[in-house]
Amino acid sequence: AQIAQAQVELQRASEDRKVENLDFQKTVADQTTTVEVLKMALERLSAYYNKESLVQQAKVANRRQTPPVPQMEYKKSAGASGVMEMIEKLIQEANGLIKDSVKSESEAQ
């Protein structure tokens, strides 16, 4: 009777472990995809704002007005750097979650 009970418990533990492993694999895959997408978004935002800044500087440099009219300085959108910082933080958090998941998985084995 005890042997049968131990076999049942072993079977349940094996099934639980399979479920945990599938959850681990899904978490790592999701976070890896998240990191890739966020990096692409960050690269595009960076390219856009850097390009926009250069275009504005070139336009101001090429323009000569007489009499001089006070021009407003081109400033990057104040929200852009905040968004980019937030994306970088999300990338770091996703990478941290991947590391934690890998550590938990290796401890569970």
C-alpha positions as protocol buffer text, in pm:
chain_id: "A"
residue {
  index: 1
  type: ALA
  ca { x: 0 y: 0 z: 0 }
}
residue {
  index: 2
  type: GLN
  ca { x: 284 y: 239 z: 84 }
}
residue {
  index: 3
  type: ILE
  ca { x: 460 y: 159 z: -242 }
}
residue {
  index: 4
  type: ALA
  ca { x: 146 y: 234 z: -440 }
}
residue {
  index: 5
  type: GLN
  ca { x: 101 y: 560 z: -248 }
}
residue {
  index: 6
  type: ALA
  ca { x: 465 y: 657 z: -318 }
}
residue {
  index: 7
  type: GLN
  ca { x: 418 y: 582 z: -688 }
}
residue {
  index: 8
  type: VAL
  ca { x: 107 y: 800 z: -699 }
}
residue {
  index: 9
  type: GLU
  ca { x: 292 y: 1084 z: -525 }
}
residue {
  index: 10
  type: LEU
  ca { x: 586 y: 1045 z: -763 }
}
residue {
  index: 11
  type: GLN
  ca { x: 350 y: 1061 z: -1060 }
}
residue {
  index: 12
  type: ARG
  ca { x: 186 y: 1378 z: -924 }
}
residue {
  index: 13
  type: ALA
  ca { x: 523 y: 1538 z: -857 }
}
residue {
  index: 14
  type: SER
  ca { x: 630 y: 1452 z: -1212 }
}
residue {
  index: 15
  type: GLU
  ca { x: 315 y: 1608 z: -1356 }
}
residue {
  index: 16
  type: ASP
  ca { x: 360 y: 1920 z: -1140 }
}
residue {
  index: 17
  type: ARG
  ca { x: 719 y: 1949 z: -1256 }
}
residue {
  index: 18
  type: LYS
  ca { x: 611 y: 1928 z: -1621 }
}
residue {
  index: 19
  type: VAL
  ca { x: 360 y: 2208 z: -1567 }
}
residue {
  index: 20
  type: GLU
  ca { x: 624 y: 2421 z: -1392 }
}
residue {
  index: 21
  type: ASN
  ca { x: 870 y: 2360 z: -1676 }
}
residue {
  index: 22
  type: LEU
  ca { x: 614 y: 2459 z: -1939 }
}
residue {
  index: 23
  type: ASP
  ca { x: 540 y: 2776 z: -1742 }
}
residue {
  index: 24
  type: PHE
  ca { x: 913 y: 2849 z: -1727 }
}
residue {
  index: 25
  type: GLN
  ca { x: 956 y: 2800 z: -2100 }
}
residue {
  index: 26
  type: LYS
  ca { x: 660 y: 3026 z: -2174 }
}
residue {
  index: 27
  type: THR
  ca { x: 787 y: 3296 z: -1938 }
}
residue {
  index: 28
  type: VAL
  ca { x: 1136 y: 3296 z: -2090 }
}
residue {
  index: 29
  type: ALA
  ca { x: 998 y: 3298 z: -2445 }
}
residue {
  index: 30
  type: ASP
  ca { x: 758 y: 3584 z: -2365 }
}
residue {
  index: 31
  type: GLN
  ca { x: 1024 y: 3794 z: -2193 }
}
residue {
  index: 32
  type: THR
  ca { x: 1277 y: 3732 z: -2470 }
}
residue {
  index: 33
  type: THR
  ca { x: 1022 y: 3849 z: -2727 }
}
residue {
  index: 34
  type: THR
  ca { x: 940 y: 4149 z: -2508 }
}
residue {
  index: 35
  type: VAL
  ca { x: 1307 y: 4247 z: -2490 }
}
residue {
  index: 36
  type: GLU
  ca { x: 1347 y: 4216 z: -2867 }
}
residue {
  index: 37
  type: VAL
  ca { x: 1039 y: 4430 z: -2939 }
}
residue {
  index: 38
  type: LEU
  ca { x: 1138 y: 4694 z: -2684 }
}
residue {
  index: 39
  type: LYS
  ca { x: 1491 y: 4714 z: -2824 }
}
residue {
  index: 40
  type: MET
  ca { x: 1349 y: 4767 z: -3174 }
}
residue {
  index: 41
  type: ALA
  ca { x: 1119 y: 5041 z: -3044 }
}
residue {
  index: 42
  type: LEU
  ca { x: 1405 y: 5206 z: -2859 }
}
residue {
  index: 43
  type: GLU
  ca { x: 1626 y: 5197 z: -3168 }
}
residue {
  index: 44
  type: ARG
  ca { x: 1354 y: 5353 z: -3383 }
}
residue {
  index: 45
  type: LEU
  ca { x: 1279 y: 5625 z: -3131 }
}
residue {
  index: 46
  type: SER
  ca { x: 1647 y: 5698 z: -3092 }
}
residue {
  index: 47
  type: ALA
  ca { x: 1699 y: 5712 z: -3468 }
}
residue {
  index: 48
  type: TYR
  ca { x: 1395 y: 5935 z: -3514 }
}
residue {
  index: 49
  type: TYR
  ca { x: 1484 y: 6185 z: -3245 }
}
residue {
  index: 50
  type: ASN
  ca { x: 1852 y: 6195 z: -3339 }
}
residue {
  index: 51
  type: LYS
  ca { x: 1761 y: 6242 z: -3708 }
}
residue {
  index: 52
  type: GLU
  ca { x: 1500 y: 6506 z: -3625 }
}
residue {
  index: 53
  type: SER
  ca { x: 1755 y: 6697 z: -3421 }
}
residue {
  index: 54
  type: LEU
  ca { x: 2007 y: 6692 z: -3706 }
}
residue {
  index: 55
  type: VAL
  ca { x: 1746 y: 6803 z: -3961 }
}
residue {
  index: 56
  type: GLN
  ca { x: 1644 y: 7097 z: -3743 }
}
residue {
  index: 57
  type: GLN
  ca { x: 2005 y: 7199 z: -3689 }
}
residue {
  index: 58
  type: ALA
  ca { x: 2075 y: 7185 z: -4063 }
}
residue {
  index: 59
  type: LYS
  ca { x: 1770 y: 7399 z: -4141 }
}
residue {
  index: 60
  type: VAL
  ca { x: 1870 y: 7661 z: -3887 }
}
residue {
  index: 61
  type: ALA
  ca { x: 2231 y: 7664 z: -4016 }
}
residue {
  index: 62
  type: ASN
  ca { x: 2122 y: 7708 z: -4380 }
}
residue {
  index: 63
  type: ARG
  ca { x: 1876 y: 7988 z: -4313 }
}
residue {
  index: 64
  type: ARG
  ca { x: 1997 y: 8349 z: -4313 }
}
residue {
  index: 65
  type: GLN
  ca { x: 1743 y: 8618 z: -4248 }
}
residue {
  index: 66
  type: THR
  ca { x: 1775 y: 8991 z: -4268 }
}
residue {
  index: 67
  type: PRO
  ca { x: 1677 y: 9154 z: -4043 }
}
residue {
  index: 68
  type: PRO
  ca { x: 1741 y: 8884 z: -3785 }
}
residue {
  index: 69
  type: VAL
  ca { x: 1422 y: 8748 z: -3639 }
}
residue {
  index: 70
  type: PRO
  ca { x: 1442 y: 8578 z: -3303 }
}
residue {
  index: 71
  type: GLN
  ca { x: 1402 y: 8207 z: -3366 }
}
residue {
  index: 72
  type: MET
  ca { x: 1285 y: 7957 z: -3116 }
}
residue {
  index: 73
  type: GLU
  ca { x: 1545 y: 7692 z: -3048 }
}
residue {
  index: 74
  type: TYR
  ca { x: 1459 y: 7341 z: -3151 }
}
residue {
  index: 75
  type: LYS
  ca { x: 1416 y: 7126 z: -2846 }
}
residue {
  index: 76
  type: LYS
  ca { x: 1351 y: 6757 z: -2840 }
}
residue {
  index: 77
  type: SER
  ca { x: 1017 y: 6659 z: -2702 }
}
residue {
  index: 78
  type: ALA
  ca { x: 1056 y: 6647 z: -2328 }
}
residue {
  index: 79
  type: GLY
  ca { x: 848 y: 6331 z: -2321 }
}
residue {
  index: 80
  type: ALA
  ca { x: 1070 y: 6145 z: -2563 }
}
residue {
  index: 81
  type: SER
  ca { x: 1359 y: 6097 z: -2325 }
}
residue {
  index: 82
  type: GLY
  ca { x: 1120 y: 5985 z: -2053 }
}
residue {
  index: 83
  type: VAL
  ca { x: 964 y: 5729 z: -2283 }
}
residue {
  index: 84
  type: MET
  ca { x: 1303 y: 5603 z: -2392 }
}
residue {
  index: 85
  type: GLU
  ca { x: 1418 y: 5574 z: -2031 }
}
residue {
  index: 86
  type: MET
  ca { x: 1100 y: 5384 z: -1946 }
}
residue {
  index: 87
  type: ILE
  ca { x: 1162 y: 5142 z: -2234 }
}
residue {
  index: 88
  type: GLU
  ca { x: 1519 y: 5088 z: -2115 }
}
residue {
  index: 89
  type: LYS
  ca { x: 1389 y: 5016 z: -1765 }
}
residue {
  index: 90
  type: LEU
  ca { x: 1135 y: 4768 z: -1904 }
}
residue {
  index: 91
  type: ILE
  ca { x: 1414 y: 4592 z: -2094 }
}
residue {
  index: 92
  type: GLN
  ca { x: 1616 y: 4565 z: -1773 }
}
residue {
  index: 93
  type: GLU
  ca { x: 1315 y: 4432 z: -1582 }
}
residue {
  index: 94
  type: ALA
  ca { x: 1242 y: 4174 z: -1851 }
}
residue {
  index: 95
  type: ASN
  ca { x: 1604 y: 4059 z: -1849 }
}
residue {
  index: 96
  type: GLY
  ca { x: 1588 y: 4036 z: -1470 }
}
residue {
  index: 97
  type: LEU
  ca { x: 1273 y: 3825 z: -1491 }
}
residue {
  index: 98
  type: ILE
  ca { x: 1445 y: 3591 z: -1736 }
}
residue {
  index: 99
  type: LYS
  ca { x: 1743 y: 3552 z: -1500 }
}
residue {
  index: 100
  type: ASP
  ca { x: 1511 y: 3489 z: -1202 }
}
residue {
  index: 101
  type: SER
  ca { x: 1314 y: 3232 z: -1401 }
}
residue {
  index: 102
  type: VAL
  ca { x: 1630 y: 3050 z: -1508 }
}
residue {
  index: 103
  type: LYS
  ca { x: 1754 y: 3048 z: -1148 }
}
residue {
  index: 104
  type: SER
  ca { x: 1420 y: 2914 z: -1019 }
}
residue {
  index: 105
  type: GLU
  ca { x: 1413 y: 2651 z: -1290 }
}
residue {
  index: 106
  type: SER
  ca { x: 1763 y: 2529 z: -1213 }
}
residue {
  index: 107
  type: GLU
  ca { x: 1681 y: 2513 z: -841 }
}
residue {
  index: 108
  type: ALA
  ca { x: 1363 y: 2318 z: -912 }
}
residue {
  index: 109
  type: GLN
  ca { x: 1548 y: 2050 z: -1106 }
}
